């Protein structure tokens, strides 16, 4: 069978299984199996596929048709221009979360010169202590460490398996990040940070059952379930983060598309933070809340 015909058959089977992007996934799986890139795949479209390759490819298609996430089959996900290892123990990094990283990096890089200490002025920039809370695969903290040379990143997660995978990602991407295991801010007692960034669980419990099968059946529930109203972990963060921030330290939280006003009110009612700024994604939906310690 020709490459073009085989990949088309893969696309057809994924389409019948109601996979969201059957064409993209069919191509990605063939590239993963053969080591080809998309350009070479196009150039080899009319070449005959060896029977053993055809058999292995259809096995991968069968897995994907069972709604196993593509990233769990390939073991990787691209995020902020880097390849991260993923597994069923961590939430697969989403493009939406790149907004959190981008806003955090922009905040770090835009430090006013007048706020620098004498030693920081000599070095040319402020040195930031940053906490990546609920780090999962480590994608947020590691990406920040790769973007900003003037930061020290600590990352933590309640899941020991997530921490192990995040450490592996940091090693493979040569990012200097310290990882700790523990529940929420508990591992950081006595520490103070210039910035806390976090992508906590924020899906309402009763909404989990209507998520895509790839998500609800294969990604860790504890990384998704934000409680009855989706705000359970934000209450903890808003209440406790002030004790872990330096004066005028920043708090940036990824949120659900309809949670902006809830977080504004929560932060305002706490009276610990400045008025919250809600950053929206490209479709115009709430995505990140940013504020500072008063």
GROMACS .gro file of C-alpha atoms in nm, residues 9-261:
model
  253
    9UNK     CA    1  -0.704   0.490   0.567
   10UNK     CA    2  -0.577   0.588   0.913
   11UNK     CA    3  -0.759   0.919   0.886
   12UNK     CA    4  -1.080   0.742   0.784
   13UNK     CA    5  -1.067   0.505   1.083
   14UNK     CA    6  -1.002   0.789   1.326
   15UNK     CA    7  -1.285   0.989   1.173
   16UNK     CA    8  -1.522   0.694   1.225
   17UNK     CA    9  -1.409   0.684   1.590
   18UNK     CA   10  -1.500   1.054   1.624
   19UNK     CA   11  -1.144   1.167   1.699
   20UNK     CA   12  -1.126   1.545   1.684
   21UNK     CA   13  -0.842   1.592   1.430
   22UNK     CA   14  -0.828   1.266   1.234
   23UNK     CA   15  -0.609   1.396   0.949
   24UNK     CA   16  -0.352   1.555   1.177
   25UNK     CA   17  -0.343   1.255   1.411
   26UNK     CA   18  -0.309   1.005   1.123
   27UNK     CA   19  -0.010   1.200   0.989
   28UNK     CA   20   0.144   1.248   1.334
   29UNK     CA   21   0.124   0.877   1.410
   30UNK     CA   22   0.291   0.783   1.082
   31UNK     CA   23   0.567   1.037   1.143
   32UNK     CA   24   0.610   0.907   1.499
   33UNK     CA   25   0.639   0.548   1.376
   34UNK     CA   26   0.878   0.615   1.088
   35UNK     CA   27   1.073   0.915   1.218
   36UNK     CA   28   0.973   1.124   0.917
   37UNK     CA   29   0.880   1.490   0.930
   38UNK     CA   30   0.570   1.628   0.756
   39UNK     CA   31   0.765   1.749   0.452
   40UNK     CA   32   0.927   1.409   0.394
   41UNK     CA   33   0.590   1.241   0.448
   42UNK     CA   34   0.453   1.452   0.163
   43UNK     CA   35   0.751   1.373  -0.061
   44UNK     CA   36   0.718   0.999   0.003
   45UNK     CA   37   0.340   0.995  -0.054
   46UNK     CA   38   0.361   0.761  -0.355
   47UNK     CA   39   0.615   0.519  -0.207
   48UNK     CA   40   0.511   0.168  -0.106
   49UNK     CA   41   0.497   0.099   0.268
   50UNK     CA   42   0.662  -0.222   0.394
   51UNK     CA   43   0.404  -0.470   0.532
   52UNK     CA   44   0.554  -0.464   0.883
   53UNK     CA   45   0.533  -0.083   0.893
   54UNK     CA   46   0.175  -0.098   0.771
   55UNK     CA   47   0.087  -0.344   1.048
   56UNK     CA   48   0.251  -0.135   1.321
   57UNK     CA   49   0.084   0.180   1.192
   58UNK     CA   50  -0.259   0.025   1.207
   59UNK     CA   51  -0.190  -0.085   1.566
   60UNK     CA   52  -0.124   0.280   1.654
   61UNK     CA   53  -0.438   0.389   1.471
   62UNK     CA   54  -0.636   0.131   1.669
   63UNK     CA   55  -0.505   0.276   1.996
   64UNK     CA   56  -0.595   0.629   1.894
   65UNK     CA   57  -0.939   0.512   1.777
   66UNK     CA   58  -0.993   0.385   2.132
   67UNK     CA   59  -0.962   0.753   2.227
   68UNK     CA   60  -0.624   0.716   2.391
   69UNK     CA   61  -0.468   1.065   2.359
   70UNK     CA   62  -0.218   1.106   2.080
   71UNK     CA   63   0.034   1.238   2.334
   72UNK     CA   64   0.005   0.921   2.544
   73UNK     CA   65   0.086   0.715   2.236
   74UNK     CA   66   0.384   0.926   2.130
   75UNK     CA   67   0.484   1.013   2.488
   76UNK     CA   68   0.547   1.378   2.404
   77UNK     CA   69   0.381   1.717   2.364
   78UNK     CA   70   0.516   2.040   2.216
   79UNK     CA   71   0.490   2.344   2.443
   80UNK     CA   72   0.652   2.686   2.405
   81UNK     CA   73   0.881   2.546   2.134
   82UNK     CA   74   1.009   2.257   2.346
   83UNK     CA   75   0.927   1.887   2.352
   84UNK     CA   76   0.799   1.766   2.689
   85UNK     CA   77   0.757   1.406   2.794
   86UNK     CA   78   0.405   1.330   2.912
   87UNK     CA   79   0.226   1.034   3.067
   88UNK     CA   80  -0.114   0.949   3.217
   89UNK     CA   81   0.026   1.082   3.549
   90UNK     CA   82   0.018   1.446   3.433
   91UNK     CA   83  -0.212   1.682   3.251
   92UNK     CA   84  -0.108   1.718   2.885
   93UNK     CA   85   0.022   2.075   2.840
   94UNK     CA   86  -0.225   2.286   2.639
   95UNK     CA   87  -0.164   2.578   2.407
   96UNK     CA   88  -0.391   2.787   2.632
   97UNK     CA   89  -0.133   2.757   2.909
   98UNK     CA   90   0.126   2.926   2.688
   99UNK     CA   91  -0.062   3.249   2.767
  100UNK     CA   92   0.024   3.201   3.135
  101UNK     CA   93   0.392   3.151   3.052
  102UNK     CA   94   0.400   3.442   2.808
  103UNK     CA   95   0.239   3.684   3.056
  104UNK     CA   96   0.470   3.570   3.337
  105UNK     CA   97   0.779   3.613   3.117
  106UNK     CA   98   0.661   3.956   3.003
  107UNK     CA   99   0.612   4.064   3.365
  108UNK     CA  100   0.960   3.945   3.457
  109UNK     CA  101   1.126   4.111   3.159
  110UNK     CA  102   0.943   4.444   3.205
  111UNK     CA  103   1.073   4.523   3.554
  112UNK     CA  104   1.111   4.903   3.585
  113UNK     CA  105   1.477   5.007   3.625
  114UNK     CA  106   1.396   5.225   3.926
  115UNK     CA  107   1.283   4.917   4.120
  116UNK     CA  108   1.619   4.743   4.087
  117UNK     CA  109   1.854   4.718   4.384
  118UNK     CA  110   2.211   4.846   4.352
  119UNK     CA  111   2.348   4.496   4.283
  120UNK     CA  112   2.067   4.425   4.036
  121UNK     CA  113   2.148   4.746   3.849
  122UNK     CA  114   2.509   4.633   3.822
  123UNK     CA  115   2.393   4.300   3.680
  124UNK     CA  116   2.146   4.473   3.449
  125UNK     CA  117   1.827   4.308   3.571
  126UNK     CA  118   1.629   4.193   3.873
  127UNK     CA  119   1.679   3.841   4.003
  128UNK     CA  120   1.344   3.667   4.044
  129UNK     CA  121   1.246   3.381   4.270
  130UNK     CA  122   0.955   3.205   4.098
  131UNK     CA  123   0.727   2.926   4.217
  132UNK     CA  124   0.544   2.701   3.970
  133UNK     CA  125   0.260   2.563   4.183
  134UNK     CA  126   0.077   2.245   4.073
  135UNK     CA  127   0.354   2.195   3.818
  136UNK     CA  128   0.246   1.867   3.658
  137UNK     CA  129   0.487   1.793   3.372
  138UNK     CA  130   0.688   2.104   3.465
  139UNK     CA  131   0.600   2.276   3.138
  140UNK     CA  132   0.532   2.619   3.292
  141UNK     CA  133   0.832   2.645   3.523
  142UNK     CA  134   1.076   2.487   3.279
  143UNK     CA  135   0.960   2.713   2.995
  144UNK     CA  136   1.005   3.021   3.214
  145UNK     CA  137   1.353   2.905   3.312
  146UNK     CA  138   1.441   2.867   2.943
  147UNK     CA  139   1.303   3.211   2.852
  148UNK     CA  140   1.429   3.420   3.146
  149UNK     CA  141   1.796   3.389   3.247
  150UNK     CA  142   1.747   3.602   3.559
  151UNK     CA  143   1.519   3.367   3.757
  152UNK     CA  144   1.543   3.081   4.002
  153UNK     CA  145   1.248   2.845   3.966
  154UNK     CA  146   1.104   2.612   4.228
  155UNK     CA  147   0.818   2.383   4.120
  156UNK     CA  148   0.596   2.151   4.318
  157UNK     CA  149   0.309   1.907   4.281
  158UNK     CA  150   0.113   1.678   4.511
  159UNK     CA  151   0.184   1.383   4.278
  160UNK     CA  152   0.517   1.208   4.321
  161UNK     CA  153   0.492   1.061   3.971
  162UNK     CA  154   0.435   1.408   3.826
  163UNK     CA  155   0.742   1.542   4.007
  164UNK     CA  156   0.957   1.256   3.873
  165UNK     CA  157   0.842   1.325   3.517
  166UNK     CA  158   0.896   1.701   3.558
  167UNK     CA  159   1.249   1.637   3.683
  168UNK     CA  160   1.312   1.423   3.375
  169UNK     CA  161   1.184   1.703   3.151
  170UNK     CA  162   1.409   1.957   3.322
  171UNK     CA  163   1.712   1.733   3.271
  172UNK     CA  164   1.638   1.666   2.905
  173UNK     CA  165   1.575   2.036   2.835
  174UNK     CA  166   1.873   2.147   3.046
  175UNK     CA  167   1.665   2.376   3.263
  176UNK     CA  168   1.769   2.454   3.619
  177UNK     CA  169   1.454   2.399   3.825
  178UNK     CA  170   1.419   2.266   4.179
  179UNK     CA  171   1.128   2.027   4.232
  180UNK     CA  172   0.943   1.943   4.553
  181UNK     CA  173   0.653   1.711   4.628
  182UNK     CA  174   0.369   1.818   4.855
  183UNK     CA  175   0.016   1.946   4.883
  184UNK     CA  176  -0.029   2.301   4.752
  185UNK     CA  177   0.198   2.550   4.936
  186UNK     CA  178   0.292   2.313   5.222
  187UNK     CA  179   0.641   2.228   5.081
  188UNK     CA  180   0.735   2.597   5.066
  189UNK     CA  181   0.696   2.698   5.429
  190UNK     CA  182   0.945   2.973   5.515
  191UNK     CA  183   1.003   3.064   5.148
  192UNK     CA  184   0.920   3.391   4.977
  193UNK     CA  185   0.881   3.442   4.602
  194UNK     CA  186   0.872   3.735   4.362
  195UNK     CA  187   0.614   3.547   4.158
  196UNK     CA  188   0.382   3.250   4.193
  197UNK     CA  189   0.244   3.100   3.871
  198UNK     CA  190  -0.009   2.821   3.877
  199UNK     CA  191  -0.245   2.619   3.662
  200UNK     CA  192  -0.454   2.442   3.928
  201UNK     CA  193  -0.750   2.208   3.869
  202UNK     CA  194  -1.051   2.423   3.773
  203UNK     CA  195  -1.315   2.202   3.608
  204UNK     CA  196  -1.642   2.178   3.799
  205UNK     CA  197  -1.693   1.827   3.936
  206UNK     CA  198  -2.027   1.779   3.759
  207UNK     CA  199  -1.869   1.880   3.426
  208UNK     CA  200  -1.601   1.609   3.427
  209UNK     CA  201  -1.841   1.349   3.284
  210UNK     CA  202  -1.910   1.553   2.969
  211UNK     CA  203  -1.544   1.615   2.881
  212UNK     CA  204  -1.389   1.444   2.580
  213UNK     CA  205  -1.310   1.076   2.638
  214UNK     CA  206  -0.941   1.150   2.588
  215UNK     CA  207  -0.954   1.383   2.888
  216UNK     CA  208  -1.198   1.227   3.133
  217UNK     CA  209  -1.080   0.866   3.078
  218UNK     CA  210  -0.705   0.913   3.038
  219UNK     CA  211  -0.584   1.227   3.216
  220UNK     CA  212  -0.546   1.240   3.597
  221UNK     CA  213  -0.872   1.335   3.767
  222UNK     CA  214  -0.693   1.520   4.046
  223UNK     CA  215  -0.541   1.753   3.786
  224UNK     CA  216  -0.886   1.836   3.649
  225UNK     CA  217  -1.139   1.841   3.934
  226UNK     CA  218  -1.171   2.186   4.088
  227UNK     CA  219  -1.459   2.095   4.318
  228UNK     CA  220  -1.829   2.174   4.305
  229UNK     CA  221  -1.786   2.522   4.154
  230UNK     CA  222  -1.437   2.477   4.006
  231UNK     CA  223  -1.290   2.729   4.252
  232UNK     CA  224  -1.178   2.501   4.536
  233UNK     CA  225  -0.804   2.536   4.472
  234UNK     CA  226  -0.822   2.908   4.397
  235UNK     CA  227  -0.965   2.967   4.745
  236UNK     CA  228  -0.662   2.795   4.897
  237UNK     CA  229  -0.419   2.984   4.674
  238UNK     CA  230  -0.577   3.326   4.729
  239UNK     CA  231  -0.588   3.268   5.105
  240UNK     CA  232  -0.233   3.139   5.142
  241UNK     CA  233  -0.024   3.286   4.858
  242UNK     CA  234   0.016   3.623   5.031
  243UNK     CA  235   0.229   3.454   5.301
  244UNK     CA  236   0.466   3.325   5.034
  245UNK     CA  237   0.506   3.641   4.825
  246UNK     CA  238   0.762   3.915   4.871
  247UNK     CA  239   0.631   4.274   4.891
  248UNK     CA  240   0.463   4.361   4.559
  249UNK     CA  241   0.511   4.001   4.446
  250UNK     CA  242   0.302   3.878   4.153
  251UNK     CA  243   0.037   3.606   4.149
  252UNK     CA  244  -0.061   3.466   3.808
  253UNK     CA  245  -0.325   3.194   3.778
  254UNK     CA  246  -0.463   3.018   3.473
  255UNK     CA  247  -0.843   3.004   3.495
  256UNK     CA  248  -1.142   2.859   3.315
  257UNK     CA  249  -1.302   3.059   3.036
  258UNK     CA  250  -1.587   3.182   3.259
  259UNK     CA  251  -1.405   3.233   3.590
  260UNK     CA  252  -1.259   3.581   3.547
  261UNK     CA  253  -1.520   3.769   3.749
   0.00000   0.00000   0.00000
